[in-house]
CSV table of N, CA and C in Angstrom, one decimal:
chain,number,residue,atom,x,y,z
L,7,UNK,N,69.6,-16.8,26.7
L,7,UNK,CA,69.5,-18.0,27.6
L,7,UNK,C,69.6,-17.5,29.0
L,8,UNK,N,68.7,-17.9,29.9
L,8,UNK,CA,68.7,-17.7,31.3
L,8,UNK,C,69.1,-19.0,32.0
L,9,UNK,N,70.2,-18.9,32.8
L,9,UNK,CA,70.6,-20.1,33.5
L,9,UNK,C,70.4,-20.0,35.0
L,10,UNK,N,69.7,-21.1,35.6
L,10,UNK,CA,69.4,-21.1,37.0
L,10,UNK,C,70.2,-22.3,37.6
L,11,UNK,N,70.9,-22.0,38.7
L,11,UNK,CA,71.7,-23.0,39.4
L,11,UNK,C,71.2,-23.2,40.8
L,12,UNK,N,70.8,-24.4,41.1
L,12,UNK,CA,70.3,-24.7,42.5
L,12,UNK,C,71.5,-25.3,43.3
L,13,UNK,N,71.6,-24.9,44.5
L,13,UNK,CA,72.8,-25.4,45.3
L,13,UNK,C,72.4,-25.8,46.7
L,14,UNK,N,72.9,-27.0,47.1
L,14,UNK,CA,72.8,-27.5,48.5
L,14,UNK,C,74.2,-28.0,48.8
L,15,UNK,N,74.3,-28.7,49.9
L,15,UNK,CA,75.6,-29.1,50.4
L,15,UNK,C,76.3,-30.2,49.5
L,16,UNK,N,75.7,-31.3,49.3
L,16,UNK,CA,76.3,-32.4,48.6
L,16,UNK,C,75.8,-32.7,47.2
L,17,UNK,N,74.7,-32.0,46.8
L,17,UNK,CA,74.1,-32.1,45.5
L,17,UNK,C,73.5,-33.5,45.2
L,18,UNK,N,73.0,-34.1,46.3
L,18,UNK,CA,72.3,-35.4,46.1
L,18,UNK,C,70.9,-35.5,46.6
L,19,UNK,N,70.4,-34.4,47.3
L,19,UNK,CA,69.0,-34.4,47.8
L,19,UNK,C,68.3,-33.2,47.3
L,20,UNK,N,68.5,-32.1,48.0
L,20,UNK,CA,67.7,-30.9,47.7
L,20,UNK,C,67.9,-30.3,46.3
L,21,UNK,N,69.2,-30.0,46.0
L,21,UNK,CA,69.4,-29.3,44.7
L,21,UNK,C,69.1,-30.1,43.5
L,22,UNK,N,69.3,-31.4,43.5
L,22,UNK,CA,68.9,-32.2,42.3
L,22,UNK,C,67.4,-32.3,42.2
L,23,UNK,N,66.7,-32.3,43.4
L,23,UNK,CA,65.3,-32.3,43.4
L,23,UNK,C,64.7,-31.0,42.8
L,24,UNK,N,65.3,-29.9,43.2
L,24,UNK,CA,64.9,-28.6,42.7
L,24,UNK,C,65.2,-28.6,41.2
L,25,UNK,N,66.3,-29.1,40.7
L,25,UNK,CA,66.7,-29.1,39.3
L,25,UNK,C,65.6,-29.9,38.5
L,26,UNK,N,65.3,-31.1,39.1
L,26,UNK,CA,64.3,-32.0,38.4
L,26,UNK,C,62.9,-31.3,38.3
L,27,UNK,N,62.5,-30.7,39.4
L,27,UNK,CA,61.2,-30.0,39.5
L,27,UNK,C,61.1,-28.9,38.5
L,28,UNK,N,62.2,-28.0,38.6
L,28,UNK,CA,62.2,-26.8,37.7
L,28,UNK,C,62.4,-27.2,36.3
L,29,UNK,N,63.2,-28.2,36.0
L,29,UNK,CA,63.4,-28.6,34.6
L,29,UNK,C,62.1,-29.0,34.0
L,30,UNK,N,61.2,-29.8,34.7
L,30,UNK,CA,59.9,-30.2,34.2
L,30,UNK,C,59.0,-29.0,34.1
L,31,UNK,N,59.0,-28.0,35.0
L,31,UNK,CA,58.2,-26.8,34.9
L,31,UNK,C,58.6,-26.0,33.7
L,32,UNK,N,59.8,-25.9,33.5
L,32,UNK,CA,60.4,-25.1,32.3
L,32,UNK,C,59.9,-25.8,31.0
L,33,UNK,N,60.1,-27.1,30.9
L,33,UNK,CA,59.7,-27.9,29.8
L,33,UNK,C,58.2,-27.8,29.5
L,34,UNK,N,57.4,-27.9,30.6
L,34,UNK,CA,55.9,-27.8,30.5
L,34,UNK,C,55.5,-26.4,30.0
L,35,UNK,N,56.3,-25.4,30.4
L,35,UNK,CA,56.0,-24.0,30.0
L,35,UNK,C,56.5,-23.7,28.6
L,36,UNK,N,57.2,-24.7,28.0
L,36,UNK,CA,57.7,-24.5,26.6
L,36,UNK,C,58.8,-23.5,26.5
L,37,UNK,N,59.6,-23.4,27.5
L,37,UNK,CA,60.7,-22.4,27.5
L,37,UNK,C,62.1,-23.0,27.7
L,38,UNK,N,62.2,-24.3,27.4
L,38,UNK,CA,63.4,-25.1,27.6
L,38,UNK,C,64.5,-24.5,26.7
L,39,UNK,N,64.1,-23.9,25.6
L,39,UNK,CA,65.1,-23.4,24.6
L,39,UNK,C,65.8,-22.1,25.1
L,40,UNK,N,65.2,-21.5,26.1
L,40,UNK,CA,65.7,-20.2,26.6
L,40,UNK,C,66.0,-20.2,28.1
L,41,UNK,N,65.8,-21.4,28.8
L,41,UNK,CA,66.1,-21.5,30.2
L,41,UNK,C,66.9,-22.8,30.4
L,42,UNK,N,68.1,-22.6,31.0
L,42,UNK,CA,68.9,-23.8,31.4
L,42,UNK,C,68.9,-24.0,32.9
L,43,UNK,N,68.7,-25.2,33.3
L,43,UNK,CA,68.6,-25.6,34.7
L,43,UNK,C,69.7,-26.6,35.1
L,44,UNK,N,70.4,-26.2,36.2
L,44,UNK,CA,71.5,-27.1,36.7
L,44,UNK,C,71.5,-27.1,38.2
L,45,UNK,N,72.3,-28.0,38.8
L,45,UNK,CA,72.4,-28.0,40.3
L,45,UNK,C,73.9,-28.4,40.6
L,46,UNK,N,74.3,-28.0,41.8
L,46,UNK,CA,75.6,-28.3,42.3
L,46,UNK,C,75.6,-28.3,43.8
L,47,UNK,N,76.7,-28.7,44.4
L,47,UNK,CA,76.9,-28.7,45.8
L,47,UNK,C,78.1,-27.8,46.2
L,48,UNK,N,78.0,-27.3,47.5
L,48,UNK,CA,79.1,-26.5,48.0
L,48,UNK,C,80.3,-27.4,48.4
L,49,UNK,N,80.0,-28.7,48.6
L,49,UNK,CA,81.0,-29.6,49.1
L,49,UNK,C,81.2,-30.7,48.0
L,50,UNK,N,82.3,-31.4,48.0
L,50,UNK,CA,82.6,-32.4,47.0
L,50,UNK,C,82.4,-33.8,47.5
L,51,UNK,N,81.5,-33.9,48.6
L,51,UNK,CA,81.3,-35.3,49.2
L,51,UNK,C,80.8,-36.3,48.2
L,52,UNK,N,80.0,-36.0,47.2
L,52,UNK,CA,79.3,-37.0,46.4
L,52,UNK,C,79.5,-36.8,44.9
L,53,UNK,N,80.6,-36.1,44.5
L,53,UNK,CA,80.8,-35.8,43.1
L,53,UNK,C,80.7,-37.0,42.3
L,54,UNK,N,79.9,-37.0,41.2
L,54,UNK,CA,79.8,-38.1,40.3
L,54,UNK,C,78.7,-39.1,40.7
L,55,UNK,N,78.1,-39.0,41.8
L,55,UNK,CA,77.1,-39.9,42.3
L,55,UNK,C,75.7,-39.4,41.8
L,56,UNK,N,74.8,-40.4,41.7
L,56,UNK,CA,73.4,-40.1,41.4
L,56,UNK,C,72.7,-39.5,42.6
L,57,UNK,N,71.5,-38.9,42.5
L,57,UNK,CA,70.8,-38.5,43.7
L,57,UNK,C,70.5,-39.6,44.7
L,58,UNK,N,70.4,-39.2,45.9
L,58,UNK,CA,70.0,-40.1,47.0
L,58,UNK,C,68.8,-40.9,46.5
L,59,UNK,N,68.8,-42.2,46.7
L,59,UNK,CA,67.7,-43.1,46.3
L,59,UNK,C,66.3,-42.6,46.9
L,60,UNK,N,66.3,-42.1,48.1
L,60,UNK,CA,65.1,-41.6,48.7
L,60,UNK,C,64.6,-40.4,48.0
L,61,UNK,N,65.5,-39.5,47.6
L,61,UNK,CA,65.1,-38.3,46.8
L,61,UNK,C,64.5,-38.7,45.5
L,62,UNK,N,65.2,-39.6,44.8
L,62,UNK,CA,64.8,-40.1,43.5
L,62,UNK,C,63.4,-40.7,43.6
L,63,UNK,N,63.2,-41.5,44.6
L,63,UNK,CA,61.9,-42.2,44.7
L,63,UNK,C,60.8,-41.2,45.0
L,64,UNK,N,61.0,-40.3,45.9
L,64,UNK,CA,60.0,-39.3,46.2
L,64,UNK,C,59.7,-38.4,45.0
L,65,UNK,N,60.7,-38.0,44.2
L,65,UNK,CA,60.5,-37.2,43.0
L,65,UNK,C,59.7,-38.0,42.0
L,66,UNK,N,60.1,-39.3,41.8
L,66,UNK,CA,59.4,-40.1,40.8
L,66,UNK,C,57.9,-40.2,41.1
L,67,UNK,N,57.5,-40.4,42.4
L,67,UNK,CA,56.1,-40.5,42.8
L,67,UNK,C,55.3,-39.2,42.4
L,68,UNK,N,56.0,-38.1,42.2
L,68,UNK,CA,55.3,-36.9,41.8
L,68,UNK,C,55.5,-36.5,40.4
L,69,UNK,N,56.2,-37.5,39.6
L,69,UNK,CA,56.3,-37.2,38.2
L,69,UNK,C,57.6,-36.5,37.7
L,70,UNK,N,58.6,-36.5,38.6
L,70,UNK,CA,59.8,-35.8,38.3
L,70,UNK,C,60.9,-36.9,38.1
L,71,UNK,N,61.7,-36.8,37.0
L,71,UNK,CA,62.8,-37.7,36.8
L,71,UNK,C,64.1,-37.0,37.1
L,72,UNK,N,64.8,-37.6,38.1
L,72,UNK,CA,66.1,-37.0,38.5
L,72,UNK,C,67.3,-38.0,38.4
L,73,UNK,N,66.9,-39.3,38.0
L,73,UNK,CA,67.9,-40.3,38.0
L,73,UNK,C,69.1,-40.1,37.1
L,74,UNK,N,68.9,-39.2,36.1
L,74,UNK,CA,70.0,-39.0,35.1
L,74,UNK,C,71.0,-37.9,35.7
L,75,UNK,N,70.7,-37.3,36.8
L,75,UNK,CA,71.6,-36.3,37.3
L,75,UNK,C,72.8,-36.9,38.1
L,76,UNK,N,73.9,-36.2,38.1
L,76,UNK,CA,75.1,-36.6,38.8
L,76,UNK,C,75.6,-35.4,39.6
L,77,UNK,N,76.0,-35.7,40.8
L,77,UNK,CA,76.5,-34.6,41.7
L,77,UNK,C,77.8,-34.0,41.2
L,78,UNK,N,77.8,-32.7,41.4
L,78,UNK,CA,79.0,-31.9,41.1
L,78,UNK,C,79.2,-30.8,42.1
L,79,UNK,N,80.4,-30.3,42.2
L,79,UNK,CA,80.6,-29.2,43.1
L,79,UNK,C,80.6,-27.8,42.3
L,80,UNK,N,80.1,-26.8,43.0
L,80,UNK,CA,80.1,-25.5,42.4
L,80,UNK,C,81.5,-25.1,41.9
L,81,UNK,N,81.6,-24.5,40.8
L,81,UNK,CA,82.9,-24.1,40.2
L,81,UNK,C,83.0,-22.5,40.1
L,82,UNK,N,84.1,-22.0,40.0
L,82,UNK,CA,84.3,-20.6,39.8
L,82,UNK,C,83.5,-20.1,38.6
L,83,UNK,N,83.5,-20.9,37.6
L,83,UNK,CA,82.8,-20.5,36.4
L,83,UNK,C,81.3,-20.4,36.6
L,84,UNK,N,80.7,-21.1,37.5
L,84,UNK,CA,79.3,-21.0,37.8
L,84,UNK,C,78.8,-19.6,38.2
L,85,UNK,N,79.7,-18.9,38.9
L,85,UNK,CA,79.3,-17.6,39.3
L,85,UNK,C,79.2,-16.6,38.1
L,86,UNK,N,80.0,-16.8,37.1
L,86,UNK,CA,79.9,-16.0,35.9
L,86,UNK,C,78.8,-16.4,35.0
L,87,UNK,N,78.6,-17.7,34.8
L,87,UNK,CA,77.7,-18.3,33.8
L,87,UNK,C,76.2,-18.3,34.3
L,88,UNK,N,75.9,-18.5,35.5
L,88,UNK,CA,74.6,-18.5,36.0
L,88,UNK,C,74.0,-17.1,36.2
L,89,UNK,N,72.7,-17.0,35.9
L,89,UNK,CA,72.0,-15.8,36.1
L,89,UNK,C,71.4,-15.7,37.5
L,90,UNK,N,71.0,-16.9,38.0
L,90,UNK,CA,70.5,-17.0,39.4
L,90,UNK,C,71.1,-18.2,40.0
L,91,UNK,N,71.6,-18.0,41.2
L,91,UNK,CA,72.3,-19.1,42.0
L,91,UNK,C,71.5,-19.2,43.3
L,92,UNK,N,70.7,-20.2,43.4
L,92,UNK,CA,69.7,-20.3,44.5
L,92,UNK,C,70.1,-21.4,45.5
L,93,UNK,N,70.4,-21.0,46.7
L,93,UNK,CA,70.8,-21.8,47.8
L,93,UNK,C,69.6,-22.4,48.5
L,94,UNK,N,69.8,-23.6,49.1
L,94,UNK,CA,68.7,-24.2,49.8
L,94,UNK,C,68.6,-23.7,51.3
L,95,UNK,N,69.7,-23.3,51.8
L,95,UNK,CA,69.7,-22.8,53.2
L,95,UNK,C,70.7,-21.8,53.5
L,96,UNK,N,70.7,-21.2,54.7
L,96,UNK,CA,71.6,-20.1,55.1
L,96,UNK,C,73.1,-20.6,55.0
L,97,UNK,N,73.4,-21.8,55.5
L,97,UNK,CA,74.8,-22.2,55.5
L,97,UNK,C,75.4,-22.3,54.1
L,98,UNK,N,74.6,-22.8,53.2
L,98,UNK,CA,75.1,-22.9,51.8
L,98,UNK,C,75.2,-21.5,51.1
L,99,UNK,N,74.2,-20.7,51.4
L,99,UNK,CA,74.2,-19.3,50.9
L,99,UNK,C,75.5,-18.6,51.4
L,100,UNK,N,75.8,-18.8,52.7
L,100,UNK,CA,77.0,-18.2,53.3
L,100,UNK,C,78.3,-18.7,52.6
L,101,UNK,N,78.3,-20.0,52.4
L,101,UNK,CA,79.5,-20.5,51.7
L,101,UNK,C,79.6,-19.9,50.3
L,102,UNK,N,78.5,-19.8,49.6
L,102,UNK,CA,78.5,-19.2,48.2
L,102,UNK,C,79.0,-17.8,48.3
L,103,UNK,N,78.5,-17.0,49.3
L,103,UNK,CA,78.9,-15.6,49.4
L,103,UNK,C,80.4,-15.5,49.6
L,104,UNK,N,81.0,-16.4,50.3
L,104,UNK,CA,82.4,-16.4,50.6
L,104,UNK,C,83.2,-16.7,49.4
L,105,UNK,N,82.7,-17.5,48.5
L,105,UNK,CA,83.4,-18.0,47.3
L,105,UNK,C,83.2,-17.0,46.1
L,106,UNK,N,82.1,-16.4,46.1
L,106,UNK,CA,81.6,-15.6,44.9
L,106,UNK,C,82.4,-14.3,44.8
L,107,UNK,N,82.9,-14.0,43.6
L,107,UNK,CA,83.5,-12.7,43.3
L,107,UNK,C,82.4,-11.6,43.5
L,108,UNK,N,82.9,-10.4,43.9
L,108,UNK,CA,81.9,-9.3,44.2
L,108,UNK,C,81.0,-9.0,43.1
L,109,UNK,N,81.5,-9.1,41.9
L,109,UNK,CA,80.8,-8.7,40.7
L,109,UNK,C,79.5,-9.6,40.5
L,110,UNK,N,79.5,-10.7,41.1
L,110,UNK,CA,78.4,-11.7,40.8
L,110,UNK,C,77.5,-11.9,42.1
L,111,UNK,N,77.8,-11.3,43.2
L,111,UNK,CA,77.1,-11.6,44.4
L,111,UNK,C,75.6,-11.3,44.3
L,112,UNK,N,75.2,-10.4,43.4
L,112,UNK,CA,73.8,-10.1,43.2
L,112,UNK,C,73.0,-11.3,42.7
L,113,UNK,N,73.7,-12.3,42.2
L,113,UNK,CA,73.0,-13.5,41.7
L,113,UNK,C,72.6,-14.5,42.8
L,114,UNK,N,73.2,-14.4,44.0
L,114,UNK,CA,73.0,-15.3,45.0
L,114,UNK,C,71.7,-15.0,45.8
L,115,UNK,N,70.8,-16.0,46.0
L,115,UNK,CA,69.6,-15.8,46.8
L,115,UNK,C,69.2,-17.2,47.4
L,116,UNK,N,68.3,-17.2,48.3
L,116,UNK,CA,67.7,-18.4,48.8
L,116,UNK,C,66.5,-18.8,47.9
L,117,UNK,N,66.4,-20.0,47.6
L,117,UNK,CA,65.3,-20.5,46.7
L,117,UNK,C,63.9,-20.1,47.3
L,118,UNK,N,63.8,-20.2,48.6
L,118,UNK,CA,62.5,-20.1,49.2
L,118,UNK,C,62.0,-18.6,49.2
L,119,UNK,N,62.8,-17.7,48.8
L,119,UNK,CA,62.3,-16.3,48.6
L,119,UNK,C,61.2,-16.3,47.5
L,120,UNK,N,61.1,-17.3,46.6
L,120,UNK,CA,60.2,-17.3,45.5
L,120,UNK,C,58.9,-18.1,45.9
L,121,UNK,N,58.9,-18.6,47.1
L,121,UNK,CA,57.7,-19.4,47.6
L,121,UNK,C,56.5,-18.5,47.8
L,122,UNK,N,55.3,-19.1,47.5
L,122,UNK,CA,54.1,-18.3,47.7
L,122,UNK,C,53.2,-18.9,48.8
L,123,UNK,N,53.3,-20.1,49.1
L,123,UNK,CA,52.5,-20.8,50.1
L,123,UNK,C,53.2,-21.1,51.4
L,124,UNK,N,54.5,-21.4,51.3
L,124,UNK,CA,55.2,-21.8,52.5
L,124,UNK,C,56.0,-20.6,53.0
L,125,UNK,N,56.0,-20.3,54.3
L,125,UNK,CA,56.7,-19.1,54.8
L,125,UNK,C,58.1,-19.5,55.4
L,126,UNK,N,58.6,-20.7,55.2
L,126,UNK,CA,59.9,-21.1,55.7
L,126,UNK,C,61.0,-20.3,54.8
L,127,UNK,N,62.0,-20.0,55.5
L,127,UNK,CA,63.1,-19.3,54.7
L,127,UNK,C,64.0,-20.2,54.0
L,128,UNK,N,64.1,-21.5,54.4
L,128,UNK,CA,65.0,-22.5,53.8
L,128,UNK,C,64.3,-23.8,53.6
L,129,UNK,N,65.0,-24.6,52.7
L,129,UNK,CA,64.5,-26.0,52.4
L,129,UNK,C,65.3,-26.9,53.4
L,130,UNK,N,64.6,-27.6,54.3
L,130,UNK,CA,65.4,-28.4,55.3
L,130,UNK,C,66.1,-29.6,54.6
L,131,UNK,N,67.2,-29.9,55.2
L,131,UNK,CA,68.0,-31.1,54.7
L,131,UNK,C,67.4,-32.4,55.2
L,132,UNK,N,67.0,-33.2,54.2
L,132,UNK,CA,66.3,-34.5,54.6
L,132,UNK,C,67.2,-35.7,54.8
L,133,UNK,N,68.5,-35.5,54.6
L,133,UNK,CA,69.5,-36.6,54.5
L,133,UNK,C,69.5,-37.5,55.7
L,134,UNK,N,69.4,-37.0,56.9
L,134,UNK,CA,69.6,-37.8,58.1
L,134,UNK,C,68.2,-38.2,58.7
L,135,UNK,N,67.1,-37.9,58.0
L,135,UNK,CA,65.8,-38.2,58.5
L,135,UNK,C,65.1,-39.3,57.7
L,136,UNK,N,63.8,-39.5,57.9
L,136,UNK,CA,63.1,-40.5,57.2
L,136,UNK,C,62.5,-40.0,55.8
L,137,UNK,N,61.7,-40.8,55.2
L,137,UNK,CA,61.1,-40.4,53.9
L,137,UNK,C,60.3,-39.2,53.9
L,138,UNK,N,59.6,-38.9,55.0
L,138,UNK,CA,58.8,-37.7,55.0
L,138,UNK,C,59.5,-36.4,54.8
L,139,UNK,N,60.8,-36.4,55.2
L,139,UNK,CA,61.6,-35.2,54.9
L,139,UNK,C,61.8,-34.9,53.4
L,140,UNK,N,61.8,-36.0,52.6
L,140,UNK,CA,61.9,-35.8,51.2
L,140,UNK,C,60.6,-35.3,50.5
L,141,UNK,N,59.5,-35.7,51.1
L,141,UNK,CA,58.2,-35.1,50.7
L,141,UNK,C,58.1,-33.6,51.1
L,142,UNK,N,58.6,-33.3,52.2
L,142,UNK,CA,58.6,-31.9,52.6
L,142,UNK,C,59.5,-31.1,51.7
L,143,UNK,N,60.7,-31.6,51.3
L,143,UNK,CA,61.5,-30.9,50.4
L,143,UNK,C,60.7,-30.7,49.1
L,144,UNK,N,60.1,-31.7,48.6
L,144,UNK,CA,59.3,-31.5,47.4
L,144,UNK,C,58.2,-30.5,47.5
L,145,UNK,N,57.5,-30.5,48.6
L,145,UNK,CA,56.4,-29.5,48.9
L,145,UNK,C,57.0,-28.0,48.8
L,146,UNK,N,58.1,-27.8,49.4
L,146,UNK,CA,58.8,-26.5,49.5
L,146,UNK,C,59.3,-26.1,48.1
L,147,UNK,N,60.0,-27.1,47.5
L,147,UNK,CA,60.6,-26.8,46.2
L,147,UNK,C,59.6,-26.6,45.1
L,148,UNK,N,58.5,-27.4,45.1
L,148,UNK,CA,57.4,-27.1,44.1
L,148,UNK,C,56.8,-25.7,44.2
L,149,UNK,N,56.6,-25.3,45.5
L,149,UNK,CA,56.1,-24.0,45.7
L,149,UNK,C,57.0,-22.9,45.2
L,150,UNK,N,58.3,-23.0,45.7
L,150,UNK,CA,59.3,-22.0,45.3
L,150,UNK,C,59.5,-21.9,43.8
L,151,UNK,N,59.6,-23.1,43.2
L,151,UNK,CA,59.8,-23.2,41.7
L,151,UNK,C,58.7,-22.6,40.9
L,152,UNK,N,57.5,-22.7,41.4
L,152,UNK,CA,56.4,-22.1,40.7
L,152,UNK,C,56.5,-20.6,40.7
L,153,UNK,N,56.9,-20.0,41.8
L,153,UNK,CA,57.2,-18.6,41.9
L,153,UNK,C,58.4,-18.2,41.0
L,154,UNK,N,59.4,-19.0,41.1
L,154,UNK,CA,60.6,-18.8,40.3
L,154,UNK,C,60.3,-18.8,38.8
L,155,UNK,N,59.4,-19.8,38.4
L,155,UNK,CA,59.0,-19.9,37.0
L,155,UNK,C,58.5,-18.6,36.4
L,156,UNK,N,57.6,-17.9,37.2
L,156,UNK,CA,57.0,-16.7,36.8
L,156,UNK,C,58.1,-15.6,36.6
L,157,UNK,N,59.1,-15.5,37.5
L,157,UNK,CA,60.2,-14.6,37.4
L,157,UNK,C,61.0,-14.9,36.2
L,158,UNK,N,61.4,-16.1,36.0
L,158,UNK,CA,62.3,-16.6,34.9
L,158,UNK,C,61.6,-16.4,33.6
L,159,UNK,N,60.3,-16.7,33.5
L,159,UNK,CA,59.6,-16.6,32.2
L,159,UNK,C,59.6,-15.1,31.8
L,160,UNK,N,59.3,-14.2,32.7
L,160,UNK,CA,59.3,-12.8,32.4
L,160,UNK,C,60.7,-12.3,32.0
L,161,UNK,N,61.7,-12.7,32.7
L,161,UNK,CA,63.1,-12.4,32.4
L,161,UNK,C,63.5,-12.9,31.0
L,162,UNK,N,63.2,-14.2,30.8
L,162,UNK,CA,63.6,-14.8,29.5
L,162,UNK,C,62.9,-14.2,28.3
L,163,UNK,N,61.6,-13.9,28.4
L,163,UNK,CA,60.9,-13.4,27.3
L,163,UNK,C,61.3,-11.9,27.1
L,164,UNK,N,61.6,-11.2,28.2
L,164,UNK,CA,62.1,-9.8,28.1
L,164,UNK,C,63.4,-9.7,27.3
L,165,UNK,N,64.3,-10.6,27.6
L,165,UNK,CA,65.6,-10.6,26.9
L,165,UNK,C,65.5,-11.2,25.5
L,166,UNK,N,64.5,-12.1,25.3
L,166,UNK,CA,64.3,-12.6,23.9
L,166,UNK,C,63.8,-11.6,23.0
L,167,UNK,N,62.9,-10.6,23.6
L,167,UNK,CA,62.3,-9.6,22.8
L,167,UNK,C,63.3,-8.5,22.5
L,168,UNK,N,64.3,-8.3,23.3
L,168,UNK,CA,65.3,-7.2,23.1
L,168,UNK,C,66.2,-7.4,21.9
């Protein structure tokens, strides 16, 4: 099993969007039995809440269901259990690096390093903006998740064959 954890600040906009997009890509690729997808926030602002309604609406328009997700905060166990911990921006990556035990720091990366079409380093936070920001998040996340899928598929099938 390969476990991917997407992380943003409050776990109601960017990281649940990434979870929903990647969950669908993994299912469509037929590898849901060997790839687990989750999301969390570095802060506890919204624990237990569903995704932001604007994020949910934008995702739904593109065929992604995220309404079942609930915000949670990153836990110490996440660093051990996840194989890839992908932050949406530099601030959240820095927070993760401060919390993460040395033995697991190699798991921390920015999601956008997997992007093929967009050259932005981070996924911008749409929370305080209008609806277009949520579409931009989806554009970036879809691009990066497509590249991530290729990496995870190779990794998962390599370990399954071993």
